[in-house]
PDB file of N, H, CA, C and O in Angstrom:
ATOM      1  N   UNK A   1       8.466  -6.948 -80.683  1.00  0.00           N
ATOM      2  CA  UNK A   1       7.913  -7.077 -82.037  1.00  0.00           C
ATOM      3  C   UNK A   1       7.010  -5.884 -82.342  1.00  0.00           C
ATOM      4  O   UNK A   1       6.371  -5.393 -81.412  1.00  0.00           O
ATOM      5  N   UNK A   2       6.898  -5.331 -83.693  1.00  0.00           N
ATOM      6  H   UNK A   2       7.417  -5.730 -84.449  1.00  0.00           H
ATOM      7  CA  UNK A   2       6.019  -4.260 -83.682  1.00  0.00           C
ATOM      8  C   UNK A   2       4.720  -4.148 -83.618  1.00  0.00           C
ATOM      9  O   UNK A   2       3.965  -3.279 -83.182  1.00  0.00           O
ATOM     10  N   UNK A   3       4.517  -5.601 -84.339  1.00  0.00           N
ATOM     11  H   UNK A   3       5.130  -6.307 -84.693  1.00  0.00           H
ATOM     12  CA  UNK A   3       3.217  -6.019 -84.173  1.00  0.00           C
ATOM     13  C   UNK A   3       2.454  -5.801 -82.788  1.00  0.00           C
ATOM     14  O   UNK A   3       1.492  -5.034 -82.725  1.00  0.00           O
ATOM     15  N   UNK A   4       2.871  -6.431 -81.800  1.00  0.00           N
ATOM     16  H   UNK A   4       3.652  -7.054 -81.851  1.00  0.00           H
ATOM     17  CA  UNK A   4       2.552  -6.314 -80.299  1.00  0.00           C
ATOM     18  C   UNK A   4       2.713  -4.987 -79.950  1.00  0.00           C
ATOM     19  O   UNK A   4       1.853  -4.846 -79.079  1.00  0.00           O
ATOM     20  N   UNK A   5       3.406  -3.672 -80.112  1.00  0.00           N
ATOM     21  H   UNK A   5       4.104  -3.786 -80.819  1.00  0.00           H
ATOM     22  CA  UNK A   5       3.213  -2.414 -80.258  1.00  0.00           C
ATOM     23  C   UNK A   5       2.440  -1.824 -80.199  1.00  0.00           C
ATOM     24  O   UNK A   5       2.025  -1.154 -79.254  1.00  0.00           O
ATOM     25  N   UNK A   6       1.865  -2.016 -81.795  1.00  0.00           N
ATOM     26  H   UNK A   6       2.202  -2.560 -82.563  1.00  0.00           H
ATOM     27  CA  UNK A   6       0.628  -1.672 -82.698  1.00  0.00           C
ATOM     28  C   UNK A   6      -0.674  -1.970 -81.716  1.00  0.00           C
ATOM     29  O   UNK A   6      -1.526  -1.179 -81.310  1.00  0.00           O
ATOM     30  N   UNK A   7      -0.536  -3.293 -81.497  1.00  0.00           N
ATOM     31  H   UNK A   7       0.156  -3.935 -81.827  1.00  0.00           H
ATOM     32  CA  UNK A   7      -1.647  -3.939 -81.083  1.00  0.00           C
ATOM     33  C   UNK A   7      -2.096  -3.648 -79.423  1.00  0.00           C
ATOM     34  O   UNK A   7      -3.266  -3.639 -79.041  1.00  0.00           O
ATOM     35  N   UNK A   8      -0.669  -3.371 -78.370  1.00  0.00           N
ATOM     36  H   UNK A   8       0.281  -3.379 -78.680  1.00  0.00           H
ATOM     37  CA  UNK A   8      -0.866  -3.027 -77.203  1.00  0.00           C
ATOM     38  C   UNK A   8      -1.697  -1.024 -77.375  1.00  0.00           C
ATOM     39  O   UNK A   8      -2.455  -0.513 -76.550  1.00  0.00           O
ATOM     40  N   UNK A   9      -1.162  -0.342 -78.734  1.00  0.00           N
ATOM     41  H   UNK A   9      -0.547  -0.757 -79.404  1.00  0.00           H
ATOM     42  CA  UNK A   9      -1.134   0.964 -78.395  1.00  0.00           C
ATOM     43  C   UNK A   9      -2.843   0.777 -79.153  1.00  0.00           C
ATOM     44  O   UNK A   9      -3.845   1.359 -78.739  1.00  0.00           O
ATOM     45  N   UNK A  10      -2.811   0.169 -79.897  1.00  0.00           N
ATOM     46  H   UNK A  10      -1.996  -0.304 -80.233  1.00  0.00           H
ATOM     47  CA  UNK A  10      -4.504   0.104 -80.184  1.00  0.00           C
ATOM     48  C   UNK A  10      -5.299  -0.422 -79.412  1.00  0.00           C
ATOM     49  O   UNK A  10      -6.383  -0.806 -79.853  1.00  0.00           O
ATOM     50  N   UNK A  11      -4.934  -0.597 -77.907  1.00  0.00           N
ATOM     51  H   UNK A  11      -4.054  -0.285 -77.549  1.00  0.00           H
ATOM     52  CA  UNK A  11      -6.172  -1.300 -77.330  1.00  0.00           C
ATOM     53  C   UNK A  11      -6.349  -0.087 -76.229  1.00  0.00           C
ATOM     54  O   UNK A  11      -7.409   0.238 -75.694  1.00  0.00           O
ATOM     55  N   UNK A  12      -4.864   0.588 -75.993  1.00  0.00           N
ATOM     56  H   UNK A  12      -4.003   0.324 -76.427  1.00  0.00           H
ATOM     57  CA  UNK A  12      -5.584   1.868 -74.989  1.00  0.00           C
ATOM     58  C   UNK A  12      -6.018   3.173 -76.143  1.00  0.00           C
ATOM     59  O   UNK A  12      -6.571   4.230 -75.838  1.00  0.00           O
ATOM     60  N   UNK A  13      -5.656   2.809 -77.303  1.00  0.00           N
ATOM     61  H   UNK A  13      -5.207   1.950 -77.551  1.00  0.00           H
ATOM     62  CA  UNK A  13      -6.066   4.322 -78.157  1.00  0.00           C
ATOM     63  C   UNK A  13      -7.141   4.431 -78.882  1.00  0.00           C
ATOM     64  O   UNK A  13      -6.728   5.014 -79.884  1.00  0.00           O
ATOM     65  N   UNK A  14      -8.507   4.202 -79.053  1.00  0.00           N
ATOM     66  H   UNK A  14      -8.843   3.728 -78.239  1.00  0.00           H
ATOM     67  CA  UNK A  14      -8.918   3.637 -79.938  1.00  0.00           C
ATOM     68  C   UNK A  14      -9.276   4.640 -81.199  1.00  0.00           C
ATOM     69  O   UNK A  14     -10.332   4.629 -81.831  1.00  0.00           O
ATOM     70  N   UNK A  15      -8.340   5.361 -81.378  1.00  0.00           N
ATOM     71  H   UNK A  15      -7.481   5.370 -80.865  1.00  0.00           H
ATOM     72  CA  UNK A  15      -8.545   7.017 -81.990  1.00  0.00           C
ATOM     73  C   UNK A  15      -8.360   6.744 -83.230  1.00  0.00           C
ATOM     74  O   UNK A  15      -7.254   6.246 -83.439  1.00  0.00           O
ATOM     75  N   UNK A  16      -9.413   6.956 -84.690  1.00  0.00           N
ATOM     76  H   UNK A  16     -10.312   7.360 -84.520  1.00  0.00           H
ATOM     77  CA  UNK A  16      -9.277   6.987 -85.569  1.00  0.00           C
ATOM     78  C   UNK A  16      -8.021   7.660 -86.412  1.00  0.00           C
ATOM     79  O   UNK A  16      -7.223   7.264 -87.262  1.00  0.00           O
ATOM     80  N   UNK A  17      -8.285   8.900 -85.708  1.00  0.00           N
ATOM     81  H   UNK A  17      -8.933   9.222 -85.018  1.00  0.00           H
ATOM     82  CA  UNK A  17      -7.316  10.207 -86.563  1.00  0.00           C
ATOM     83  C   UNK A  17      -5.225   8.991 -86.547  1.00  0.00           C
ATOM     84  O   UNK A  17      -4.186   9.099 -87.198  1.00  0.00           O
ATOM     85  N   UNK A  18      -5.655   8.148 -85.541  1.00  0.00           N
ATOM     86  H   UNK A  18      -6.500   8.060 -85.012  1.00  0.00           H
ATOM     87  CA  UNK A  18      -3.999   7.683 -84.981  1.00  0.00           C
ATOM     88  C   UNK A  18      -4.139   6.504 -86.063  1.00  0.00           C
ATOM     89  O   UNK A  18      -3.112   6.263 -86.697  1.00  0.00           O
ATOM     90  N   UNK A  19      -5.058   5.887 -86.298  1.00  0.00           N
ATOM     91  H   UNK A  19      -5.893   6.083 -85.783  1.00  0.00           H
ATOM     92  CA  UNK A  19      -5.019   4.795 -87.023  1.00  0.00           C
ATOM     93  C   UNK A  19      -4.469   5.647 -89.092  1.00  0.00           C
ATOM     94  O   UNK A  19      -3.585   5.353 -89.896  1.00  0.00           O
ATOM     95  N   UNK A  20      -5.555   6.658 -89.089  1.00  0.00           N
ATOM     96  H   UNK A  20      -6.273   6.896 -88.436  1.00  0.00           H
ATOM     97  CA  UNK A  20      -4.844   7.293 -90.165  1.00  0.00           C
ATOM     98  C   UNK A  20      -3.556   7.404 -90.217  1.00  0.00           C
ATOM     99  O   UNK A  20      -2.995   6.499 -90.835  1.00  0.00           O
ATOM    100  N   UNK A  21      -2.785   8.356 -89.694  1.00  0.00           N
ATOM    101  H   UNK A  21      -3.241   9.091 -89.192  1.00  0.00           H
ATOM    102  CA  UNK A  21      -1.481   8.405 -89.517  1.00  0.00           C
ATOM    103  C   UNK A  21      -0.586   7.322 -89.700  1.00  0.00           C
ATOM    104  O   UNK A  21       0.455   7.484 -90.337  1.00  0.00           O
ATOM    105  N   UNK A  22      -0.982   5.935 -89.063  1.00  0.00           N
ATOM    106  H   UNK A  22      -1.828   5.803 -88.546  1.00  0.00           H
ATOM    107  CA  UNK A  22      -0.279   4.977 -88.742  1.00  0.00           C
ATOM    108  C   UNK A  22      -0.309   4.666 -89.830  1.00  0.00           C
ATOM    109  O   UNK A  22       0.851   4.551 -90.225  1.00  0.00           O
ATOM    110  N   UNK A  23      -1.600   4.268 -91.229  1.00  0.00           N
ATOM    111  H   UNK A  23      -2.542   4.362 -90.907  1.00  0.00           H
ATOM    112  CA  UNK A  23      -1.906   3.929 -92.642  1.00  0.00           C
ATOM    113  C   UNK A  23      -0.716   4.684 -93.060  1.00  0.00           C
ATOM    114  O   UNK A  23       0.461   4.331 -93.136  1.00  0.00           O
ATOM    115  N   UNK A  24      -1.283   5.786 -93.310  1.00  0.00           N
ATOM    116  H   UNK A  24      -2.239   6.072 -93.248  1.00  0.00           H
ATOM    117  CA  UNK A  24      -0.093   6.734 -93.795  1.00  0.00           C
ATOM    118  C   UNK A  24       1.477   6.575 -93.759  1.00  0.00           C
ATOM    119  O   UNK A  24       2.211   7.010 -94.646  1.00  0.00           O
ATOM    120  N   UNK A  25       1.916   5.891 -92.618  1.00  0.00           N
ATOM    121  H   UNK A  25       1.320   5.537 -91.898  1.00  0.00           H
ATOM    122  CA  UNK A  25       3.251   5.932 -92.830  1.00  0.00           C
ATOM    123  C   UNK A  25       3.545   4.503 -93.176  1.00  0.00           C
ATOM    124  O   UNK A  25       4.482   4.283 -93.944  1.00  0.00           O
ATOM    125  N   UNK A  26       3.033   3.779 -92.822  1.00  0.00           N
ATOM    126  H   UNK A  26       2.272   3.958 -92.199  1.00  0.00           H
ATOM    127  CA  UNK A  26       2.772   2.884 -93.547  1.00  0.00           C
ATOM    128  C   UNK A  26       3.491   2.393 -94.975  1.00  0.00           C
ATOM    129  O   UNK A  26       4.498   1.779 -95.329  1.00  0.00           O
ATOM    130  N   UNK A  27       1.956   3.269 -95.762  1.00  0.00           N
ATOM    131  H   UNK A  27       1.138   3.767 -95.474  1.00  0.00           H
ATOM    132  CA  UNK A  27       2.259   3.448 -97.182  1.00  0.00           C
ATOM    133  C   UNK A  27       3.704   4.015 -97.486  1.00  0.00           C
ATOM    134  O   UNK A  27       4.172   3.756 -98.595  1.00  0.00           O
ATOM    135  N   UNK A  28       4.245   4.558 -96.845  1.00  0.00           N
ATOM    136  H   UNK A  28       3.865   4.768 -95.944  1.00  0.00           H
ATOM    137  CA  UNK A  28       5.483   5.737 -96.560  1.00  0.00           C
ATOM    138  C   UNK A  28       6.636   4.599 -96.601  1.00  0.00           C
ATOM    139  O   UNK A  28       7.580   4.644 -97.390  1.00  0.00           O
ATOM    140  N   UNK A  29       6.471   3.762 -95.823  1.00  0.00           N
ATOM    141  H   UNK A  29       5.704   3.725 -95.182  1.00  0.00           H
ATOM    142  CA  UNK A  29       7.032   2.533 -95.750  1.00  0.00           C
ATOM    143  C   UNK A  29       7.165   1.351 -96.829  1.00  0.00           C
ATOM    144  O   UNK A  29       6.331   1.233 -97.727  1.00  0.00           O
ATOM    145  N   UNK A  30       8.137   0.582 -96.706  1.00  0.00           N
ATOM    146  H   UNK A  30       8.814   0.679 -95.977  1.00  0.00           H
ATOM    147  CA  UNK A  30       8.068  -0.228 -97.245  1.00  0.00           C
ATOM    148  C   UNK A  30       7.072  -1.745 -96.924  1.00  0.00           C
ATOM    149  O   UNK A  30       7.565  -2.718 -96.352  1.00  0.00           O
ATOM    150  N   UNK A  31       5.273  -1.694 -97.527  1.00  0.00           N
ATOM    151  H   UNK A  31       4.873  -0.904 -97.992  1.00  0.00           H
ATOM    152  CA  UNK A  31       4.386  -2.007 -97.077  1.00  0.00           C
ATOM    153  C   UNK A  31       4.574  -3.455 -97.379  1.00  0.00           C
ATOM    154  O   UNK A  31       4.263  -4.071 -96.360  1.00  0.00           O
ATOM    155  N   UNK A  32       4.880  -4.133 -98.158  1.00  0.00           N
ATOM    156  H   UNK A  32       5.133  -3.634 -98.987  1.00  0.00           H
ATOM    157  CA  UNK A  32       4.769  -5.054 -99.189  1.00  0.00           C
ATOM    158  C   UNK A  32       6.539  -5.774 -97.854  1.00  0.00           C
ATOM    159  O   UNK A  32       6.437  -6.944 -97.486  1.00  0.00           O
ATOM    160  N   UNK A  33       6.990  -5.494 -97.684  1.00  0.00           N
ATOM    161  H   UNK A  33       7.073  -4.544 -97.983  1.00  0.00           H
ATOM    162  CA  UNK A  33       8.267  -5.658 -97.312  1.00  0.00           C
ATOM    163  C   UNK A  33       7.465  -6.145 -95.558  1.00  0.00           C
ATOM    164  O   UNK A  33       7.745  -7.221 -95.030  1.00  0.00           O
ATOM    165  N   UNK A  34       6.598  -5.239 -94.977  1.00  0.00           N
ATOM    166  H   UNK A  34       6.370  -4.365 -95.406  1.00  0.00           H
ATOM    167  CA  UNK A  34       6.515  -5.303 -93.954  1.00  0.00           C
ATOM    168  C   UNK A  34       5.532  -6.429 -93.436  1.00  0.00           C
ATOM    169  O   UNK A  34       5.507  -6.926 -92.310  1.00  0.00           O
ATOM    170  N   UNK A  35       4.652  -6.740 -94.627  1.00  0.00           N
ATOM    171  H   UNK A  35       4.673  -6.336 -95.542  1.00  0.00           H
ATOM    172  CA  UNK A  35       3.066  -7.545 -94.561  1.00  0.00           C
ATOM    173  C   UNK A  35       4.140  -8.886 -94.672  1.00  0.00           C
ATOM    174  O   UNK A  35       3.973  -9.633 -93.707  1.00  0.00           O
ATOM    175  N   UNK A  36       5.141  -9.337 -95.567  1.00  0.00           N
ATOM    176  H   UNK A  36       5.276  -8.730 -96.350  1.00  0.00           H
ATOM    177  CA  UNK A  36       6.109  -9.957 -95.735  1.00  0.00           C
ATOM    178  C   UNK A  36       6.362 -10.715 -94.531  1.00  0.00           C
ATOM    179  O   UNK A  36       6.047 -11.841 -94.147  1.00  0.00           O
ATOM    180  N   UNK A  37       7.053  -9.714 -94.032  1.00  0.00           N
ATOM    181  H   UNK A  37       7.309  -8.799 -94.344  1.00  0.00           H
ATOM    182  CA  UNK A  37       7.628 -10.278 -92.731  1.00  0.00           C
ATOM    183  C   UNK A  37       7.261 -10.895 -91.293  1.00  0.00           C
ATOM    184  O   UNK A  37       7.852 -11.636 -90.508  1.00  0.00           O
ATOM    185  N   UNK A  38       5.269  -9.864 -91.318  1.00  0.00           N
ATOM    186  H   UNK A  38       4.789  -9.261 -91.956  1.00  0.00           H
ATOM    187  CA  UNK A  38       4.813 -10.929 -90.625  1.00  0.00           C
ATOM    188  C   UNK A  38       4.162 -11.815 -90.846  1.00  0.00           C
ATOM    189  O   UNK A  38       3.616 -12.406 -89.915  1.00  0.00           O
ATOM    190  N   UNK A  39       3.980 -12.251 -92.265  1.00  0.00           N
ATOM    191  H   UNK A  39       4.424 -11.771 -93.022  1.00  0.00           H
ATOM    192  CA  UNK A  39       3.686 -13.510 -92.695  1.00  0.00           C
ATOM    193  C   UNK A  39       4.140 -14.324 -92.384  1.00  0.00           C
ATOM    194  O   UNK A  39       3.521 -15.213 -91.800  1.00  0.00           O
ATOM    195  N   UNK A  40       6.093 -14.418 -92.765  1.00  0.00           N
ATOM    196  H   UNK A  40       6.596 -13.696 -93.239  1.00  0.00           H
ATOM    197  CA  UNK A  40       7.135 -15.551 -92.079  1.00  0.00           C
ATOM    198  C   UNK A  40       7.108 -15.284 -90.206  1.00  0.00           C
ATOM    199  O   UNK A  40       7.836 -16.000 -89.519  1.00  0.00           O
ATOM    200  N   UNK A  41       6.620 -14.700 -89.840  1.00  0.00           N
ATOM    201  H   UNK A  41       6.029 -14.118 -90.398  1.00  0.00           H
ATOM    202  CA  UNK A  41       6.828 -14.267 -88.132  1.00  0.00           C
ATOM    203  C   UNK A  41       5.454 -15.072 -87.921  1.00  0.00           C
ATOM    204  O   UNK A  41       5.376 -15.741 -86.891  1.00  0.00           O
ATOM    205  N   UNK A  42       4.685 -15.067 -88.545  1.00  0.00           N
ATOM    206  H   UNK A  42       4.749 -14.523 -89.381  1.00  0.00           H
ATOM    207  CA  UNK A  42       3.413 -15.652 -87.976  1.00  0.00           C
ATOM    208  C   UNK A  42       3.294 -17.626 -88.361  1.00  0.00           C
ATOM    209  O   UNK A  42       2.888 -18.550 -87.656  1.00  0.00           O
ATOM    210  N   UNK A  43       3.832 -17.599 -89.709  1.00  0.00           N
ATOM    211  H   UNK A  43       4.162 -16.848 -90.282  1.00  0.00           H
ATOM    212  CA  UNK A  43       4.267 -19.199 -89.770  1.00  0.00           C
ATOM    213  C   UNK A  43       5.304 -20.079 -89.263  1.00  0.00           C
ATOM    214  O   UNK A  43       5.302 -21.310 -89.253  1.00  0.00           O
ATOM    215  N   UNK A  44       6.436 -19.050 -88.730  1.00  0.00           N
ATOM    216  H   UNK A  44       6.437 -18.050 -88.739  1.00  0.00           H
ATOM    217  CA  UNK A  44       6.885 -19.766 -87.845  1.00  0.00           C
ATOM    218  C   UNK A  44       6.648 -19.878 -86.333  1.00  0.00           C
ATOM    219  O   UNK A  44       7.117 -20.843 -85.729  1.00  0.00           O
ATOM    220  N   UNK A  45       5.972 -18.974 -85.725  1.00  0.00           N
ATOM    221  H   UNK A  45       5.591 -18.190 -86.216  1.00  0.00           H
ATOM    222  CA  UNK A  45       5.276 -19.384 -84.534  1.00  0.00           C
ATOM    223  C   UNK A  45       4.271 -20.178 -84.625  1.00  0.00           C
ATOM    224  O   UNK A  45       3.985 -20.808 -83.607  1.00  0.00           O
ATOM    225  N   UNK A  46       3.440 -20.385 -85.868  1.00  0.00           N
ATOM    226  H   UNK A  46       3.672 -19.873 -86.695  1.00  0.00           H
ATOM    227  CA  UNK A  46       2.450 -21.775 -85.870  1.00  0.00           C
ATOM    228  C   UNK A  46       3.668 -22.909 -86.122  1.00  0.00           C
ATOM    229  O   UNK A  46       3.557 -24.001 -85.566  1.00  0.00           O
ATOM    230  N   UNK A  47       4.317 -22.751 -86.596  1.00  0.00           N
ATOM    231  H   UNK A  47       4.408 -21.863 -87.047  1.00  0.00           H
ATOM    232  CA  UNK A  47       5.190 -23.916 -86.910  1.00  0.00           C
ATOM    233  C   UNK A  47       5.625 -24.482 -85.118  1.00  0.00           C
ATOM    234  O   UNK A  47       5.348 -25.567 -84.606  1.00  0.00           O
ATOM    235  N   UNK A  48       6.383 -23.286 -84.490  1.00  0.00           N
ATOM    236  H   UNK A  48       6.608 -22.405 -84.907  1.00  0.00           H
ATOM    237  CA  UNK A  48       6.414 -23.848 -82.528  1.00  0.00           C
ATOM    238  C   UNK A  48       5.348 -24.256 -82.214  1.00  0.00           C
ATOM    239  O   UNK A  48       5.488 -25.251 -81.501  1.00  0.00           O
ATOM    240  N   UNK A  49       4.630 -24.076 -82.329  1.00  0.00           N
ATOM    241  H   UNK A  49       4.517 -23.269 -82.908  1.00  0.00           H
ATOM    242  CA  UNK A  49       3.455 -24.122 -81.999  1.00  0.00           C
ATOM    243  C   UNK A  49       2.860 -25.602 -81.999  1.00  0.00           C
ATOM    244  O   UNK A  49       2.247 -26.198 -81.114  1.00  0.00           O
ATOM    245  N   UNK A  50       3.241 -26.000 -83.278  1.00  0.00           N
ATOM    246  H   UNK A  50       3.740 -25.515 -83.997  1.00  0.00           H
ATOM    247  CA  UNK A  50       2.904 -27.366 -83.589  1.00  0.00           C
ATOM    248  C   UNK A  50       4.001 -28.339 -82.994  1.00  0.00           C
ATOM    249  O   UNK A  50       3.660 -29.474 -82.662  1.00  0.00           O
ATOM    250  N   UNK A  51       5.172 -27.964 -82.868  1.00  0.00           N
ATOM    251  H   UNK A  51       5.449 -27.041 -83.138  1.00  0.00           H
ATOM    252  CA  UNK A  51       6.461 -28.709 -82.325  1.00  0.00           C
ATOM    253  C   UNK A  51       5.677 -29.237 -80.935  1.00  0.00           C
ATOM    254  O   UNK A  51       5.412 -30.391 -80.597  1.00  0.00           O
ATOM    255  N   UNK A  52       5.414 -28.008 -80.278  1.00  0.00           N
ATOM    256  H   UNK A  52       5.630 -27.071 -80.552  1.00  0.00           H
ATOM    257  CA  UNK A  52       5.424 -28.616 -78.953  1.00  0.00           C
ATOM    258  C   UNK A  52       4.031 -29.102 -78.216  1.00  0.00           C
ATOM    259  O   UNK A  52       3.810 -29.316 -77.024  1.00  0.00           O
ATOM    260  N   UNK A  53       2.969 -29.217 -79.644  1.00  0.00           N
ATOM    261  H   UNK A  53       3.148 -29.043 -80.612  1.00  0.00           H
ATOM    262  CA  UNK A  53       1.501 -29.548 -79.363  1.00  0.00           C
ATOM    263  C   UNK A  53       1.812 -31.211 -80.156  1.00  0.00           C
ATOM    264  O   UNK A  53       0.901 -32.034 -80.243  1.00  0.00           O
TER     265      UNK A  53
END
């Protein structure tokens, strides 16, 4: 997932100038498309989540 990516490469990087860049392409990206997707990625793992609690 990219999320876990993001999140593994931001915990050894903690470099501003990388976080710019990353904004940047971002925006470059289809942002609205991407915030999207882990919205449904994040409600359906609360949704397992609840299945098996």
């Amino acid at each position: 997932m990219l999320f876990y990516a993001i999140y593994n490469t931001y915990t050894k990087y903690h470099d501003i100038l990388f976080w710019i860049t990353l904004i940047n392409l971002f925006q470059k990206l289809n942002l609205a498309g991407i915030c999207q997707m882990v919205r449904e990625y994040s409600s359906t793992e609360k949704i397992k989540k609840n299945d098996i609690a």
